[in-house]
Short mmCIF file of C-alpha atoms in Angstrom, two decimals:
data_model
loop_
_atom_site.label_atom_id
_atom_site.label_comp_id
_atom_site.label_asym_id
_atom_site.label_seq_id
_atom_site.Cartn_x
_atom_site.Cartn_y
_atom_site.Cartn_z
CA MET V 217 -27.79 375.96 29.64
CA LYS V 218 -24.75 375.68 27.36
CA LYS V 219 -23.55 379.10 28.52
CA VAL V 220 -23.82 378.00 32.13
CA LEU V 221 -21.89 374.78 31.41
CA VAL V 222 -19.18 376.64 29.51
CA PHE V 223 -18.83 379.14 32.34
CA PHE V 224 -18.57 376.30 34.87
CA LEU V 225 -15.86 374.50 32.89
CA PHE V 226 -13.96 377.73 32.35
CA SER V 227 -14.11 378.48 36.06
CA LEU V 228 -12.91 374.95 36.85
CA LEU V 229 -9.93 375.39 34.55
CA LEU V 230 -9.01 378.59 36.31
CA VAL V 231 -9.04 377.09 39.78
CA SER V 232 -7.54 373.71 38.82
CA PRO V 233 -3.89 374.87 38.83
CA VAL V 234 -4.39 376.45 42.22
CA PHE V 235 -6.05 373.29 43.49
CA ALA V 236 -3.28 371.11 42.05
CA ALA V 237 -0.59 373.31 43.54
CA GLY V 238 -2.28 373.07 46.88
CA GLN V 239 -2.36 369.29 46.60
CA LYS V 240 1.35 369.10 45.70
CA ALA V 241 2.26 371.30 48.63
CA THR V 242 0.35 368.98 50.92
CA VAL V 243 2.24 365.94 49.59
CA ASP V 244 5.58 367.74 49.88
CA GLU V 245 4.79 368.75 53.44
CA LYS V 246 4.26 365.10 54.35
CA GLN V 247 7.32 363.86 52.47
CA VAL V 248 10.15 362.71 54.71
CA VAL V 249 13.75 363.27 53.58
CA LEU V 250 16.27 360.55 54.45
CA THR V 251 20.03 360.72 53.98
CA ILE V 252 22.22 357.73 53.16
CA TRP V 253 26.03 357.58 52.96
CA GLU V 254 28.14 355.39 50.68
CA HIS V 255 31.90 355.08 51.03
CA THR V 256 33.14 355.09 47.44
CA PRO V 257 32.18 356.57 44.03
CA GLN V 258 32.25 353.09 42.50
CA PHE V 259 28.86 352.36 44.06
CA GLU V 260 27.11 355.59 43.05
CA LEU V 261 25.36 354.14 39.98
CA PRO V 262 23.76 351.12 41.66
CA LEU V 263 22.87 353.20 44.71
CA ARG V 264 21.20 355.89 42.62
CA ASN V 265 19.27 353.34 40.56
CA THR V 266 18.14 351.50 43.68
CA LEU V 267 16.99 354.65 45.45
CA ASP V 268 15.16 355.89 42.34
CA ARG V 269 13.11 352.69 42.27
CA PHE V 270 12.45 352.88 46.01
CA MET V 271 11.19 356.46 45.74
CA GLU V 272 8.90 355.51 42.87
CA GLU V 273 7.28 352.94 45.11
CA ASN V 274 7.38 355.17 48.21
CA PRO V 275 6.45 358.71 47.10
CA ASP V 276 6.17 359.88 50.71
CA ILE V 277 9.94 359.41 51.13
CA LYS V 278 12.75 361.30 49.44
CA VAL V 279 16.22 359.82 49.81
CA GLU V 280 19.31 361.95 49.33
CA TYR V 281 22.66 360.20 49.09
CA GLU V 282 26.20 361.36 49.74
CA ILE V 283 29.20 359.63 48.18
CA LYS V 284 32.40 359.79 50.20
CA THR V 285 35.90 358.44 49.51
CA PRO V 286 37.46 355.41 51.23
CA ASP V 287 40.42 357.31 52.64
CA ASN V 288 38.37 359.43 55.05
CA TYR V 289 34.96 357.78 55.13
CA LEU V 290 35.20 356.16 58.56
CA SER V 291 36.61 359.28 60.20
CA LEU V 292 33.75 361.35 58.76
CA LEU V 293 31.20 358.79 59.91
CA THR V 294 32.70 358.60 63.40
CA THR V 295 32.65 362.39 63.71
CA ALA V 296 29.03 362.55 62.55
CA ILE V 297 27.98 359.88 65.05
CA GLN V 298 29.78 361.58 67.92
CA ALA V 299 28.05 364.85 67.04
CA GLY V 300 24.66 363.12 66.88
CA GLU V 301 24.38 364.07 63.21
CA ALA V 302 24.87 360.74 61.46
CA PRO V 303 22.89 359.99 58.29
CA ASP V 304 19.73 357.92 58.61
CA LEU V 305 21.43 354.98 56.88
CA PHE V 306 25.10 354.41 56.21
CA TRP V 307 27.44 351.78 54.81
CA HIS V 308 30.28 350.17 56.76
CA HIS V 309 32.42 347.02 56.54
CA GLY V 310 30.26 344.97 58.89
CA THR V 311 32.10 342.16 60.64
CA ALA V 312 34.81 342.12 57.95
CA THR V 313 36.61 344.66 60.13
CA THR V 314 36.12 346.01 63.65
CA ASP V 315 33.48 348.44 62.32
CA MET V 316 30.49 346.42 63.49
CA ALA V 317 31.83 345.84 67.00
CA ASN V 318 32.84 349.47 67.45
CA LEU V 319 29.58 350.89 66.14
CA THR V 320 27.40 348.61 68.24
CA ARG V 321 29.39 349.46 71.36
CA GLN V 322 28.77 353.12 70.60
CA GLY V 323 25.05 352.40 70.38
CA ALA V 324 24.99 353.84 66.86
CA LEU V 325 23.19 350.98 65.10
CA MET V 326 19.51 350.08 65.15
CA ASP V 327 18.73 346.42 65.82
CA LEU V 328 17.06 345.14 62.63
CA THR V 329 16.56 341.55 63.77
CA SER V 330 12.78 341.69 64.18
CA ASP V 331 12.11 343.95 61.20
CA VAL V 332 14.27 342.79 58.29
CA ASP V 333 13.99 339.27 56.86
CA VAL V 334 17.33 337.88 55.72
CA SER V 335 16.38 334.20 55.73
CA GLY V 336 17.03 333.85 51.99
CA TYR V 337 20.66 334.88 52.29
CA SER V 338 23.60 332.52 52.77
CA GLN V 339 25.11 332.03 56.21
CA MET V 340 28.32 333.75 55.10
CA SER V 341 26.33 336.77 53.98
CA ARG V 342 24.34 336.90 57.22
CA ASP V 343 27.49 336.54 59.31
CA LYS V 344 28.87 339.67 57.64
CA VAL V 345 26.02 341.80 59.02
CA THR V 346 25.28 340.10 62.34
CA TRP V 347 26.93 340.82 65.68
CA GLU V 348 26.37 338.81 68.84
CA GLY V 349 23.29 337.19 67.36
CA LYS V 350 21.61 340.41 66.25
CA LEU V 351 21.16 341.87 62.77
CA TYR V 352 22.54 345.40 62.51
CA GLN V 353 23.00 345.81 58.77
CA THR V 354 21.34 344.85 55.50
CA PRO V 355 23.13 342.01 53.69
CA ALA V 356 24.20 342.16 50.07
CA ALA V 357 23.64 339.69 47.24
CA THR V 358 26.97 340.52 45.63
CA ILE V 359 29.91 338.20 46.09
CA ASP V 360 33.12 340.18 46.29
CA THR V 361 36.28 338.69 44.91
CA ARG V 362 39.43 339.78 43.16
CA ALA V 363 40.45 339.12 39.58
CA ALA V 364 43.03 339.93 36.94
CA PHE V 365 41.38 342.19 34.35
CA TYR V 366 43.00 342.28 30.93
CA ASN V 367 42.65 344.02 27.58
CA LYS V 368 41.36 341.28 25.26
CA ASP V 369 42.09 343.13 22.03
CA LEU V 370 45.63 343.92 23.13
CA PHE V 371 46.22 340.29 24.08
CA ALA V 372 44.92 339.14 20.70
CA LYS V 373 47.05 341.66 18.83
CA GLN V 374 50.21 340.65 20.70
CA GLY V 375 49.47 336.93 20.62
CA TRP V 376 49.28 336.67 24.41
CA SER V 377 47.11 334.04 26.06
CA VAL V 378 45.40 333.84 29.41
CA PRO V 379 47.86 331.89 31.58
CA LYS V 380 46.95 328.39 32.73
CA THR V 381 49.54 328.11 35.51
CA PHE V 382 51.27 330.47 37.91
CA ASP V 383 54.57 330.05 36.07
CA GLU V 384 52.86 331.05 32.82
CA PHE V 385 51.47 334.12 34.57
CA GLU V 386 54.95 335.19 35.65
CA THR V 387 56.25 334.60 32.13
CA LEU V 388 53.42 336.76 30.80
CA LEU V 389 54.38 339.59 33.15
CA ALA V 390 57.95 339.53 31.84
CA THR V 391 56.76 339.38 28.23
CA ILE V 392 54.49 342.40 28.64
CA LYS V 393 57.30 344.35 30.31
CA LYS V 394 59.58 343.64 27.35
CA ALA V 395 56.85 344.93 25.03
CA GLY V 396 57.12 348.33 26.70
CA LEU V 397 53.88 348.22 28.69
CA ILE V 398 53.09 348.06 32.37
CA PRO V 399 52.13 344.44 33.04
CA LEU V 400 49.98 345.18 36.12
CA SER V 401 48.86 348.64 37.19
CA LEU V 402 48.85 348.99 40.98
CA ALA V 403 48.00 351.72 43.48
CA GLY V 404 51.13 351.42 45.59
CA ARG V 405 49.89 353.99 48.08
CA ASP V 406 46.51 352.33 48.66
CA ASN V 407 46.47 349.59 51.30
CA TRP V 408 43.23 348.04 50.05
CA ASN V 409 44.42 347.68 46.47
CA ILE V 410 47.62 346.12 47.77
CA LEU V 411 45.48 343.62 49.69
CA PHE V 412 43.48 342.82 46.55
CA LEU V 413 46.73 341.92 44.77
CA PHE V 414 48.33 340.06 47.66
CA GLU V 415 45.35 337.77 48.27
CA PRO V 416 45.30 336.31 44.71
CA ILE V 417 49.08 335.87 44.82
CA LEU V 418 48.82 334.00 48.12
CA ALA V 419 45.88 331.95 46.82
CA ALA V 420 47.77 331.00 43.67
CA MET V 421 51.05 330.17 45.39
CA TYR V 422 49.84 328.57 48.62
CA PRO V 423 46.14 327.72 48.64
CA ASP V 424 46.96 325.02 51.19
CA TRP V 425 48.05 327.68 53.69
CA ILE V 426 44.70 329.48 53.35
CA GLN V 427 42.79 326.24 53.84
CA GLU V 428 44.81 325.42 56.95
CA ALA V 429 44.67 328.94 58.37
CA THR V 430 40.91 329.14 57.90
CA VAL V 431 40.50 326.45 60.56
CA GLY V 432 43.33 327.66 62.79
CA LYS V 433 45.93 325.10 61.72
CA ALA V 434 48.43 327.50 60.15
CA ARG V 435 49.92 330.68 61.54
CA ILE V 436 50.27 334.12 60.01
CA ASP V 437 54.08 334.02 60.35
CA ASP V 438 54.23 330.88 58.21
CA PRO V 439 57.08 330.85 55.62
CA ARG V 440 54.45 330.49 52.88
CA VAL V 441 52.92 333.86 53.75
CA ILE V 442 56.37 335.43 53.79
CA ALA V 443 57.14 333.94 50.36
CA ALA V 444 53.91 335.34 48.88
CA MET V 445 54.72 338.81 50.23
CA GLU V 446 58.24 338.57 48.86
CA LYS V 447 56.84 337.61 45.46
CA MET V 448 54.60 340.68 45.44
CA ILE V 449 57.59 342.86 46.35
CA GLU V 450 59.77 341.15 43.73
CA TRP V 451 57.30 342.04 40.98
CA GLY V 452 57.54 345.67 42.05
CA LYS V 453 61.34 345.61 41.85
CA LYS V 454 61.12 344.10 38.36
CA GLY V 455 58.98 347.03 37.22
CA TYR V 456 55.84 344.99 36.69
CA TYR V 457 53.69 347.71 38.32
CA GLY V 458 55.36 350.58 36.48
CA ASP V 459 58.20 352.81 37.61
CA LEU V 460 56.05 355.25 39.61
CA PHE V 461 53.53 352.90 41.22
CA LEU V 462 54.44 353.96 44.77
CA GLY V 463 52.76 357.31 44.14
CA VAL V 464 49.70 355.94 42.35
CA ASP V 465 46.29 356.02 44.02
CA GLU V 466 43.24 353.86 43.31
CA ALA V 467 41.90 356.03 40.48
CA GLY V 468 45.35 356.11 38.89
CA GLN V 469 45.57 352.32 38.94
CA TYR V 470 42.31 351.96 37.04
CA LEU V 471 43.07 354.77 34.59
CA ALA V 472 46.45 353.28 33.67
CA PHE V 473 44.63 350.14 32.60
CA SER V 474 41.74 351.94 30.91
CA ARG V 475 44.10 354.17 28.92
CA GLY V 476 46.08 351.20 27.64
CA GLN V 477 49.24 352.01 29.59
CA ALA V 478 48.89 348.74 31.50
CA ALA V 479 47.89 345.43 29.96
CA MET V 480 46.30 344.14 33.17
CA THR V 481 45.19 345.20 36.60
CA VAL V 482 44.25 343.08 39.60
CA ALA V 483 41.28 344.58 41.40
CA GLY V 484 38.03 343.87 43.18
CA SER V 485 35.14 342.41 41.22
CA TRP V 486 33.07 345.50 42.06
CA THR V 487 35.32 347.66 39.85
CA THR V 488 33.98 346.20 36.59
CA THR V 489 31.58 349.09 35.96
CA THR V 490 34.29 351.64 36.74
CA LEU V 491 36.70 350.03 34.29
CA GLU V 492 34.04 349.76 31.59
CA ASN V 493 32.92 353.36 32.06
CA ASN V 494 36.50 354.61 31.95
CA ASN V 495 36.85 353.20 28.44
CA PRO V 496 33.61 351.90 26.87
CA ASP V 497 35.52 350.86 23.75
CA MET V 498 37.88 348.52 25.57
CA ASN V 499 37.13 344.80 25.32
CA ILE V 500 37.79 343.72 28.91
CA GLY V 501 38.27 340.15 30.07
CA ALA V 502 39.02 338.66 33.47
CA PHE V 503 40.59 335.55 34.97
CA GLN V 504 41.77 334.20 38.29
CA ILE V 505 45.54 333.88 38.73
CA PRO V 506 46.10 330.11 38.51
CA THR V 507 48.08 327.86 40.82
CA ARG V 508 51.27 326.11 39.75
CA ASP V 509 49.30 322.94 39.05
CA GLY V 510 46.63 324.73 37.01
CA ARG V 511 43.79 325.14 39.49
CA LYS V 512 41.78 328.38 39.50
CA PRO V 513 41.49 329.70 43.06
CA ILE V 514 39.02 332.43 43.94
CA VAL V 515 39.05 334.46 47.15
CA LEU V 516 35.44 334.96 48.19
CA THR V 517 33.88 337.47 50.52
CA TYR V 518 30.35 338.78 50.74
CA ALA V 519 29.63 342.48 50.51
CA ALA V 520 27.87 344.34 53.30
CA GLY V 521 24.97 346.75 53.04
CA PHE V 522 23.64 349.59 55.17
CA SER V 523 22.89 350.14 58.83
CA VAL V 524 20.14 352.35 60.24
CA TYR V 525 21.27 355.06 62.63
CA SER V 526 19.83 354.33 66.06
CA LYS V 527 18.95 358.00 66.59
CA THR V 528 17.32 358.63 63.23
CA LYS V 529 14.38 361.03 63.38
CA TYR V 530 12.49 358.79 60.97
CA PRO V 531 12.75 355.18 62.19
CA GLU V 532 9.67 353.89 60.33
CA GLN V 533 10.77 355.32 56.98
CA SER V 534 14.39 354.26 57.52
CA LEU V 535 13.28 350.71 58.27
CA ARG V 536 11.15 350.72 55.15
CA LEU V 537 14.23 351.60 53.11
CA ALA V 538 16.31 348.94 54.91
CA LYS V 539 13.68 346.32 54.07
CA TYR V 540 13.69 347.38 50.43
CA LEU V 541 17.48 347.24 50.25
CA THR V 542 17.23 343.60 51.34
CA SER V 543 14.68 342.69 48.66
CA LYS V 544 15.54 340.72 45.53
CA GLU V 545 14.36 343.62 43.37
CA SER V 546 16.81 345.98 45.03
CA GLN V 547 19.63 343.43 44.92
CA GLN V 548 19.09 342.77 41.21
CA ILE V 549 19.33 346.49 40.49
CA TRP V 550 22.54 346.64 42.53
CA VAL V 551 24.10 343.60 40.88
CA ASP V 552 23.19 344.91 37.41
CA GLY V 553 24.63 348.33 38.21
CA LEU V 554 27.95 346.82 39.23
CA GLY V 555 28.05 343.99 36.72
CA ALA V 556 28.69 341.89 39.79
CA ILE V 557 28.60 338.23 40.77
CA ALA V 558 25.30 337.33 42.41
CA GLY V 559 25.18 335.29 45.60
CA LEU V 560 21.44 335.14 46.23
CA ALA V 561 18.96 332.68 44.72
CA GLY V 562 16.72 334.48 42.25
CA VAL V 563 19.27 337.19 41.48
CA ARG V 564 21.32 336.73 38.31
CA SER V 565 24.91 337.87 37.81
CA GLY V 566 25.25 341.23 36.14
CA SER V 567 27.38 340.53 33.05
CA GLN V 568 29.49 338.15 30.99
CA LEU V 569 32.52 339.70 32.66
CA ALA V 570 31.12 338.66 36.03
CA ASP V 571 30.88 335.10 34.73
CA GLU V 572 34.53 335.21 33.66
CA ILE V 573 35.54 336.45 37.11
CA ALA V 574 33.61 333.59 38.71
CA ASP V 575 35.25 330.95 36.49
CA ALA V 576 37.12 329.12 39.25
CA ASN V 577 37.30 325.70 40.87
CA LEU V 578 38.84 326.40 44.28
CA GLU V 579 37.03 328.66 46.76
CA LEU V 580 39.22 330.20 49.46
CA GLU V 581 38.84 332.51 52.44
CA SER V 582 40.21 336.04 52.41
CA PHE V 583 43.55 336.65 54.16
CA TYR V 584 42.03 339.80 55.63
CA ASN V 585 39.07 337.86 57.02
CA ILE V 586 41.45 335.42 58.69
CA LEU V 587 43.04 338.39 60.46
CA VAL V 588 39.60 339.63 61.51
CA LEU V 589 38.24 336.31 62.73
CA GLY V 590 41.42 335.26 64.52
CA ALA V 591 42.22 338.56 66.22
CA ALA V 592 42.94 338.22 69.93
CA ASP V 593 40.73 340.16 72.32
CA GLY V 594 41.71 343.81 72.34
CA GLN V 595 43.97 343.39 69.29
CA SER V 596 43.52 344.65 65.73
CA PRO V 597 45.93 342.97 63.30
CA THR V 598 43.89 344.38 60.41
CA LYS V 599 44.74 347.92 61.52
CA VAL V 600 48.46 347.09 61.52
CA TRP V 601 48.08 345.43 58.13
CA GLU V 602 46.33 348.48 56.68
CA GLU V 603 48.83 350.96 58.08
CA ASP V 604 51.98 349.08 57.13
CA ASN V 605 51.43 347.05 53.95
CA PRO V 606 52.42 349.93 51.58
CA LYS V 607 55.75 350.08 53.44
CA LEU V 608 56.61 346.60 52.19
CA PHE V 609 57.53 348.08 48.82
CA THR V 610 59.90 350.68 50.27
CA GLY V 611 61.68 348.29 52.63
CA VAL V 612 60.62 350.21 55.73
CA VAL V 613 58.71 347.06 56.67
CA VAL V 614 60.08 343.61 55.82
CA PRO V 615 57.84 340.53 55.44
CA LYS V 616 59.38 338.39 58.18
CA ALA V 617 59.06 341.08 60.86
CA PHE V 618 55.67 342.18 59.54
CA VAL V 619 54.04 338.76 59.83
CA LYS V 620 55.66 338.28 63.24
CA THR V 621 53.88 341.39 64.46
CA LEU V 622 50.58 340.24 62.98
CA ASP V 623 51.02 336.78 64.47
CA SER V 624 51.50 338.22 67.96
CA MET V 625 48.02 339.75 67.73
CA MET V 626 46.23 336.51 66.85
CA ASP V 627 44.26 333.98 68.88
CA TYR V 628 44.10 330.92 66.64
CA SER V 629 41.58 329.19 68.86
CA LYS V 630 38.98 331.57 67.45
CA LEU V 631 39.33 330.16 63.95
#
């Protein structure tokens, strides 16, 4: 009897690997492969972590991601959609730009209204991903803002303090320049990074203009907007961005700060992980550029998530991923991966640095969003802004004429 039992067990051991291999092949054959696109390397870590967790909970789905770069992302996406080869899910700006309107008109986006629950999100967040009353994109729990990042150890060594007024901030810039360092690294060839500097300058100098413009009571060609642009240009002429900033791209801006060549950099709140990874030994702090009377303004926008391609071969699996991306679990992973500011109940901010960024007492709308929301039918002031704002530093475009052009494309009754 023992010999029979031993023989049976031995035979079972021999066939078990074959049986197991057969089982694995069956699972693999049933596994669906989805592709998702993200527009910038800064979001690779949170995206990877989020997808890893999703795949653990959904073993029948494999998700492959592709990370693009901001300079050509939309052109690549448009080409893929036109060819009928778009990824199953993809990021875009939502209603923050004309992306949402254009993509829905092309019929490229799946209507998620009946399938994805976004009731827990703020109205501002839902507005970012909704077009004409329908949900076409997953929302995000991260609040996007801009902040001045600084090297805490360098400040302590030099005896510099975080400025409490706008005048103190300007004095600090001059002091750092005299010390032989770049006060503020800036990507002078990148229109988005220029925006992320201009908005805090405008908010610090003329928060009243933003408040008025948000409700359609102030125009884009207002002298206050011109003065803020001229201030940004003036800092460039004084060398506050470094001598070669006109040729610097986004990565160069961050590296100048991380390598200690620049004492500060003004950038989006989502860059915290990038800055920390560039130099893990740097003690980084953050603050909002203050107003002349000492208030701390913060320009707030909500991030946008991912849309499902209307012609995906796997609608059920793509919707399952979209639902997960909207969950608190997914959003917490994303916020932690970015060290971001959380804007959803039940999701905590990702770091102490995020708390420093959020230390403000005056919430303001984004200048860019005002251009989006107030654009006249058939007009795109944001496109003109994006194409021409780097030319402000070379004098090819001057503030007064620039804002006049933008103003001509606005319909203030929409605000």
